[in-house]
Amino acid sequence: MPSLSHLTTFVLGALVALTQQADAAQVFLAGDSTMAVTGGGSGTGTAGWGVYLGQFLNIPVTNDAIGGRSARSFTDEGRFASIISAVSPGDFVVIEFGHNDGSAGSGPDNGRQDTGTDGYSDTAVVHDASGNAITIHSFNYYITNAVRSLQAKGAIPIVSSQTPDNIWSGSSIGAPSRFVGYAADVAKNTSAAYVDHFAYVAQAYDALGETTVNTYYPIDHTHTSPTGANVVAEAFVRGLLCGNSALKAQVNAAGKAVPNGCI
Ligand SMILES: *[C@@H]1O[C@H](CO)[C@@H](O)[C@H](O)[C@H]1NC(C)=O
């Protein structure tokens, strides 16, 4: 028959285990359709890379990425605010935008365009379809504010550059968009860890070749199939392992085995 002290030890042990579980770090993902559970475009046959990240880490991943969002609309809809309120000290937040941040051109405001410039304090005035003026900010402003707020809560933001489109220049994936450079600048200015996801995906795609990579894009040049999303997740893990983020320590054996080397 177990003694009272054995029972007490057991109960205490279970409580400690539960508490540790509650306190264990986790990873939140903030991004667009290329990262989200619902892959985007028409949705048929596509998946975001965030779906495939968890298999490479020792800690859980919550995928808060959502299709069609930019640095601005993710901010304006309160989605960064939700993540900022959800994080505990030591949690990681991967932030990756760029696909939806471009200018609306001469049309009415699309709710997601940023100023198109990279100064933190830059603003521009755009107009909605009814002619109402809206002041917008730069990509750097929206991402910097999210990063700073997360840091203030003791969370660990990781700024990641957007994924490439399936557009080739000879035998290589085409050149990065300006948002790749902006993401690097924000990481530098905020001392956040940076993963040049664009460059690591480009490395993986260049090694696989255009014919294979074309099969990862069932609907357009932006949204990946599940197989493509897995390659994109592997490239993120490679970039993570080659970088300076504390999340490196949570990469498991499968993550350490992802293809390609450091750039
Ligand atoms: C760096 O971030 C701060 C806000 O935290 C901002 O005031 C400053 O302009 C930024 N500098 C650059 C070079 O973006």
JSON list of N, CA, C and O in Angstrom, two decimals, residues 45-79:
[
{"chain": "A", "resi": 45, "resn": "GLY", "atom": "N", "xyz": [-5.92, 22.64, -52.86]},
{"chain": "A", "resi": 45, "resn": "GLY", "atom": "CA", "xyz": [-4.62, 21.99, -53.02]},
{"chain": "A", "resi": 45, "resn": "GLY", "atom": "C", "xyz": [-3.44, 22.81, -52.55]},
{"chain": "A", "resi": 45, "resn": "GLY", "atom": "O", "xyz": [-2.31, 22.48, -52.87]},
{"chain": "A", "resi": 46, "resn": "THR", "atom": "N", "xyz": [-3.69, 23.88, -51.77]},
{"chain": "A", "resi": 46, "resn": "THR", "atom": "CA", "xyz": [-2.56, 24.67, -51.28]},
{"chain": "A", "resi": 46, "resn": "THR", "atom": "C", "xyz": [-2.50, 24.60, -49.75]},
{"chain": "A", "resi": 46, "resn": "THR", "atom": "O", "xyz": [-3.49, 24.31, -49.09]},
{"chain": "A", "resi": 47, "resn": "ALA", "atom": "N", "xyz": [-1.32, 24.88, -49.22]},
{"chain": "A", "resi": 47, "resn": "ALA", "atom": "CA", "xyz": [-1.11, 24.93, -47.77]},
{"chain": "A", "resi": 47, "resn": "ALA", "atom": "C", "xyz": [0.01, 25.90, -47.49]},
{"chain": "A", "resi": 47, "resn": "ALA", "atom": "O", "xyz": [0.91, 26.08, -48.31]},
{"chain": "A", "resi": 48, "resn": "GLY", "atom": "N", "xyz": [-0.05, 26.52, -46.33]},
{"chain": "A", "resi": 48, "resn": "GLY", "atom": "CA", "xyz": [1.03, 27.40, -45.91]},
{"chain": "A", "resi": 48, "resn": "GLY", "atom": "C", "xyz": [2.13, 26.62, -45.20]},
{"chain": "A", "resi": 48, "resn": "GLY", "atom": "O", "xyz": [1.88, 25.54, -44.65]},
{"chain": "A", "resi": 49, "resn": "TRP", "atom": "N", "xyz": [3.33, 27.18, -45.19]},
{"chain": "A", "resi": 49, "resn": "TRP", "atom": "CA", "xyz": [4.47, 26.44, -44.63]},
{"chain": "A", "resi": 49, "resn": "TRP", "atom": "C", "xyz": [4.40, 26.30, -43.11]},
{"chain": "A", "resi": 49, "resn": "TRP", "atom": "O", "xyz": [4.99, 25.38, -42.54]},
{"chain": "A", "resi": 50, "resn": "GLY", "atom": "N", "xyz": [3.63, 27.19, -42.45]},
{"chain": "A", "resi": 50, "resn": "GLY", "atom": "CA", "xyz": [3.51, 27.12, -40.99]},
{"chain": "A", "resi": 50, "resn": "GLY", "atom": "C", "xyz": [2.93, 25.80, -40.52]},
{"chain": "A", "resi": 50, "resn": "GLY", "atom": "O", "xyz": [3.20, 25.34, -39.41]},
{"chain": "A", "resi": 51, "resn": "VAL", "atom": "N", "xyz": [2.14, 25.17, -41.39]},
{"chain": "A", "resi": 51, "resn": "VAL", "atom": "CA", "xyz": [1.52, 23.88, -41.07]},
{"chain": "A", "resi": 51, "resn": "VAL", "atom": "C", "xyz": [2.59, 22.81, -40.85]},
{"chain": "A", "resi": 51, "resn": "VAL", "atom": "O", "xyz": [2.39, 21.86, -40.10]},
{"chain": "A", "resi": 52, "resn": "TYR", "atom": "N", "xyz": [3.73, 22.98, -41.50]},
{"chain": "A", "resi": 52, "resn": "TYR", "atom": "CA", "xyz": [4.77, 21.93, -41.50]},
{"chain": "A", "resi": 52, "resn": "TYR", "atom": "C", "xyz": [5.95, 22.24, -40.57]},
{"chain": "A", "resi": 52, "resn": "TYR", "atom": "O", "xyz": [6.93, 21.51, -40.55]},
{"chain": "A", "resi": 53, "resn": "LEU", "atom": "N", "xyz": [5.85, 23.33, -39.82]},
{"chain": "A", "resi": 53, "resn": "LEU", "atom": "CA", "xyz": [6.97, 23.71, -38.95]},
{"chain": "A", "resi": 53, "resn": "LEU", "atom": "C", "xyz": [7.06, 22.85, -37.69]},
{"chain": "A", "resi": 53, "resn": "LEU", "atom": "O", "xyz": [8.16, 22.48, -37.26]},
{"chain": "A", "resi": 54, "resn": "GLY", "atom": "N", "xyz": [5.91, 22.52, -37.12]},
{"chain": "A", "resi": 54, "resn": "GLY", "atom": "CA", "xyz": [5.87, 21.84, -35.82]},
{"chain": "A", "resi": 54, "resn": "GLY", "atom": "C", "xyz": [6.66, 20.53, -35.78]},
{"chain": "A", "resi": 54, "resn": "GLY", "atom": "O", "xyz": [7.26, 20.21, -34.75]},
{"chain": "A", "resi": 55, "resn": "GLN", "atom": "N", "xyz": [6.70, 19.80, -36.89]},
{"chain": "A", "resi": 55, "resn": "GLN", "atom": "CA", "xyz": [7.40, 18.51, -36.92]},
{"chain": "A", "resi": 55, "resn": "GLN", "atom": "C", "xyz": [8.90, 18.66, -36.70]},
{"chain": "A", "resi": 55, "resn": "GLN", "atom": "O", "xyz": [9.58, 17.67, -36.40]},
{"chain": "A", "resi": 56, "resn": "PHE", "atom": "N", "xyz": [9.42, 19.88, -36.85]},
{"chain": "A", "resi": 56, "resn": "PHE", "atom": "CA", "xyz": [10.87, 20.09, -36.73]},
{"chain": "A", "resi": 56, "resn": "PHE", "atom": "C", "xyz": [11.28, 20.70, -35.39]},
{"chain": "A", "resi": 56, "resn": "PHE", "atom": "O", "xyz": [12.46, 20.99, -35.17]},
{"chain": "A", "resi": 57, "resn": "LEU", "atom": "N", "xyz": [10.28, 20.94, -34.51]},
{"chain": "A", "resi": 57, "resn": "LEU", "atom": "CA", "xyz": [10.58, 21.62, -33.24]},
{"chain": "A", "resi": 57, "resn": "LEU", "atom": "C", "xyz": [10.15, 20.76, -32.05]},
{"chain": "A", "resi": 57, "resn": "LEU", "atom": "O", "xyz": [9.26, 19.92, -32.16]},
{"chain": "A", "resi": 58, "resn": "ASN", "atom": "N", "xyz": [10.76, 21.03, -30.89]},
{"chain": "A", "resi": 58, "resn": "ASN", "atom": "CA", "xyz": [10.38, 20.34, -29.65]},
{"chain": "A", "resi": 58, "resn": "ASN", "atom": "C", "xyz": [9.23, 21.03, -28.93]},
{"chain": "A", "resi": 58, "resn": "ASN", "atom": "O", "xyz": [8.77, 20.52, -27.92]},
{"chain": "A", "resi": 59, "resn": "ILE", "atom": "N", "xyz": [8.81, 22.19, -29.39]},
{"chain": "A", "resi": 59, "resn": "ILE", "atom": "CA", "xyz": [7.76, 22.94, -28.70]},
{"chain": "A", "resi": 59, "resn": "ILE", "atom": "C", "xyz": [6.62, 23.22, -29.67]},
{"chain": "A", "resi": 59, "resn": "ILE", "atom": "O", "xyz": [6.82, 23.21, -30.89]},
{"chain": "A", "resi": 60, "resn": "PRO", "atom": "N", "xyz": [5.41, 23.42, -29.13]},
{"chain": "A", "resi": 60, "resn": "PRO", "atom": "CA", "xyz": [4.23, 23.55, -30.01]},
{"chain": "A", "resi": 60, "resn": "PRO", "atom": "C", "xyz": [4.18, 24.85, -30.81]},
{"chain": "A", "resi": 60, "resn": "PRO", "atom": "O", "xyz": [4.75, 25.87, -30.39]},
{"chain": "A", "resi": 61, "resn": "VAL", "atom": "N", "xyz": [3.50, 24.78, -31.92]},
{"chain": "A", "resi": 61, "resn": "VAL", "atom": "CA", "xyz": [3.35, 25.92, -32.82]},
{"chain": "A", "resi": 61, "resn": "VAL", "atom": "C", "xyz": [1.87, 26.29, -32.92]},
{"chain": "A", "resi": 61, "resn": "VAL", "atom": "O", "xyz": [1.04, 25.43, -33.15]},
{"chain": "A", "resi": 62, "resn": "THR", "atom": "N", "xyz": [1.56, 27.56, -32.73]},
{"chain": "A", "resi": 62, "resn": "THR", "atom": "CA", "xyz": [0.21, 28.08, -32.97]},
{"chain": "A", "resi": 62, "resn": "THR", "atom": "C", "xyz": [0.27, 28.94, -34.22]},
{"chain": "A", "resi": 62, "resn": "THR", "atom": "O", "xyz": [0.99, 29.94, -34.26]},
{"chain": "A", "resi": 63, "resn": "ASN", "atom": "N", "xyz": [-0.46, 28.52, -35.23]},
{"chain": "A", "resi": 63, "resn": "ASN", "atom": "CA", "xyz": [-0.38, 29.21, -36.52]},
{"chain": "A", "resi": 63, "resn": "ASN", "atom": "C", "xyz": [-1.48, 30.27, -36.62]},
{"chain": "A", "resi": 63, "resn": "ASN", "atom": "O", "xyz": [-2.62, 29.97, -36.91]},
{"chain": "A", "resi": 64, "resn": "ASP", "atom": "N", "xyz": [-1.13, 31.52, -36.36]},
{"chain": "A", "resi": 64, "resn": "ASP", "atom": "CA", "xyz": [-2.08, 32.63, -36.43]},
{"chain": "A", "resi": 64, "resn": "ASP", "atom": "C", "xyz": [-1.99, 33.38, -37.77]},
{"chain": "A", "resi": 64, "resn": "ASP", "atom": "O", "xyz": [-2.57, 34.47, -37.91]},
{"chain": "A", "resi": 65, "resn": "ALA", "atom": "N", "xyz": [-1.25, 32.84, -38.71]},
{"chain": "A", "resi": 65, "resn": "ALA", "atom": "CA", "xyz": [-1.18, 33.47, -40.03]},
{"chain": "A", "resi": 65, "resn": "ALA", "atom": "C", "xyz": [-2.53, 33.37, -40.72]},
{"chain": "A", "resi": 65, "resn": "ALA", "atom": "O", "xyz": [-3.29, 32.43, -40.48]},
{"chain": "A", "resi": 66, "resn": "ILE", "atom": "N", "xyz": [-2.82, 34.34, -41.58]},
{"chain": "A", "resi": 66, "resn": "ILE", "atom": "CA", "xyz": [-4.12, 34.35, -42.24]},
{"chain": "A", "resi": 66, "resn": "ILE", "atom": "C", "xyz": [-3.98, 34.96, -43.63]},
{"chain": "A", "resi": 66, "resn": "ILE", "atom": "O", "xyz": [-3.27, 35.94, -43.82]},
{"chain": "A", "resi": 67, "resn": "GLY", "atom": "N", "xyz": [-4.67, 34.33, -44.57]},
{"chain": "A", "resi": 67, "resn": "GLY", "atom": "CA", "xyz": [-4.53, 34.72, -45.97]},
{"chain": "A", "resi": 67, "resn": "GLY", "atom": "C", "xyz": [-4.87, 36.19, -46.22]},
{"chain": "A", "resi": 67, "resn": "GLY", "atom": "O", "xyz": [-5.73, 36.76, -45.56]},
{"chain": "A", "resi": 68, "resn": "GLY", "atom": "N", "xyz": [-4.18, 36.77, -47.18]},
{"chain": "A", "resi": 68, "resn": "GLY", "atom": "CA", "xyz": [-4.51, 38.12, -47.64]},
{"chain": "A", "resi": 68, "resn": "GLY", "atom": "C", "xyz": [-4.00, 39.24, -46.78]},
{"chain": "A", "resi": 68, "resn": "GLY", "atom": "O", "xyz": [-4.25, 40.42, -47.09]},
{"chain": "A", "resi": 69, "resn": "ARG", "atom": "N", "xyz": [-3.30, 38.93, -45.69]},
{"chain": "A", "resi": 69, "resn": "ARG", "atom": "CA", "xyz": [-2.91, 39.99, -44.77]},
{"chain": "A", "resi": 69, "resn": "ARG", "atom": "C", "xyz": [-1.52, 40.54, -45.07]},
{"chain": "A", "resi": 69, "resn": "ARG", "atom": "O", "xyz": [-0.66, 39.85, -45.59]},
{"chain": "A", "resi": 70, "resn": "SER", "atom": "N", "xyz": [-1.37, 41.81, -44.69]},
{"chain": "A", "resi": 70, "resn": "SER", "atom": "CA", "xyz": [-0.09, 42.51, -44.81]},
{"chain": "A", "resi": 70, "resn": "SER", "atom": "C", "xyz": [0.33, 42.96, -43.42]},
{"chain": "A", "resi": 70, "resn": "SER", "atom": "O", "xyz": [-0.44, 42.83, -42.45]},
{"chain": "A", "resi": 71, "resn": "ALA", "atom": "N", "xyz": [1.51, 43.57, -43.33]},
{"chain": "A", "resi": 71, "resn": "ALA", "atom": "CA", "xyz": [1.96, 44.14, -42.05]},
{"chain": "A", "resi": 71, "resn": "ALA", "atom": "C", "xyz": [0.91, 45.11, -41.53]},
{"chain": "A", "resi": 71, "resn": "ALA", "atom": "O", "xyz": [0.58, 45.14, -40.35]},
{"chain": "A", "resi": 72, "resn": "ARG", "atom": "N", "xyz": [0.34, 45.89, -42.47]},
{"chain": "A", "resi": 72, "resn": "ARG", "atom": "CA", "xyz": [-0.66, 46.89, -42.06]},
{"chain": "A", "resi": 72, "resn": "ARG", "atom": "C", "xyz": [-1.98, 46.25, -41.64]},
{"chain": "A", "resi": 72, "resn": "ARG", "atom": "O", "xyz": [-2.52, 46.55, -40.57]},
{"chain": "A", "resi": 73, "resn": "SER", "atom": "N", "xyz": [-2.55, 45.38, -42.47]},
{"chain": "A", "resi": 73, "resn": "SER", "atom": "CA", "xyz": [-3.88, 44.85, -42.13]},
{"chain": "A", "resi": 73, "resn": "SER", "atom": "C", "xyz": [-3.81, 43.91, -40.94]},
{"chain": "A", "resi": 73, "resn": "SER", "atom": "O", "xyz": [-4.74, 43.85, -40.14]},
{"chain": "A", "resi": 74, "resn": "PHE", "atom": "N", "xyz": [-2.70, 43.19, -40.77]},
{"chain": "A", "resi": 74, "resn": "PHE", "atom": "CA", "xyz": [-2.55, 42.34, -39.58]},
{"chain": "A", "resi": 74, "resn": "PHE", "atom": "C", "xyz": [-2.56, 43.20, -38.32]},
{"chain": "A", "resi": 74, "resn": "PHE", "atom": "O", "xyz": [-3.10, 42.83, -37.30]},
{"chain": "A", "resi": 75, "resn": "THR", "atom": "N", "xyz": [-1.96, 44.40, -38.45]},
{"chain": "A", "resi": 75, "resn": "THR", "atom": "CA", "xyz": [-1.96, 45.37, -37.34]},
{"chain": "A", "resi": 75, "resn": "THR", "atom": "C", "xyz": [-3.36, 45.94, -37.14]},
{"chain": "A", "resi": 75, "resn": "THR", "atom": "O", "xyz": [-3.91, 45.91, -36.03]},
{"chain": "A", "resi": 76, "resn": "ASP", "atom": "N", "xyz": [-3.94, 46.47, -38.22]},
{"chain": "A", "resi": 76, "resn": "ASP", "atom": "CA", "xyz": [-5.23, 47.19, -38.12]},
{"chain": "A", "resi": 76, "resn": "ASP", "atom": "C", "xyz": [-6.36, 46.28, -37.62]},
{"chain": "A", "resi": 76, "resn": "ASP", "atom": "O", "xyz": [-7.30, 46.76, -36.98]},
{"chain": "A", "resi": 77, "resn": "GLU", "atom": "N", "xyz": [-6.28, 45.00, -37.92]},
{"chain": "A", "resi": 77, "resn": "GLU", "atom": "CA", "xyz": [-7.34, 44.07, -37.49]},
{"chain": "A", "resi": 77, "resn": "GLU", "atom": "C", "xyz": [-7.11, 43.57, -36.06]},
{"chain": "A", "resi": 77, "resn": "GLU", "atom": "O", "xyz": [-7.87, 42.72, -35.58]},
{"chain": "A", "resi": 78, "resn": "GLY", "atom": "N", "xyz": [-6.06, 44.06, -35.41]},
{"chain": "A", "resi": 78, "resn": "GLY", "atom": "CA", "xyz": [-5.81, 43.64, -34.03]},
{"chain": "A", "resi": 78, "resn": "GLY", "atom": "C", "xyz": [-5.17, 42.27, -33.90]},
{"chain": "A", "resi": 78, "resn": "GLY", "atom": "O", "xyz": [-5.14, 41.70, -32.81]},
{"chain": "A", "resi": 79, "resn": "ARG", "atom": "N", "xyz": [-4.66, 41.74, -35.01]},
{"chain": "A", "resi": 79, "resn": "ARG", "atom": "CA", "xyz": [-4.10, 40.39, -34.95]},
{"chain": "A", "resi": 79, "resn": "ARG", "atom": "C", "xyz": [-2.74, 40.36, -34.25]},
{"chain": "A", "resi": 79, "resn": "ARG", "atom": "O", "xyz": [-2.45, 39.41, -33.51]}
]
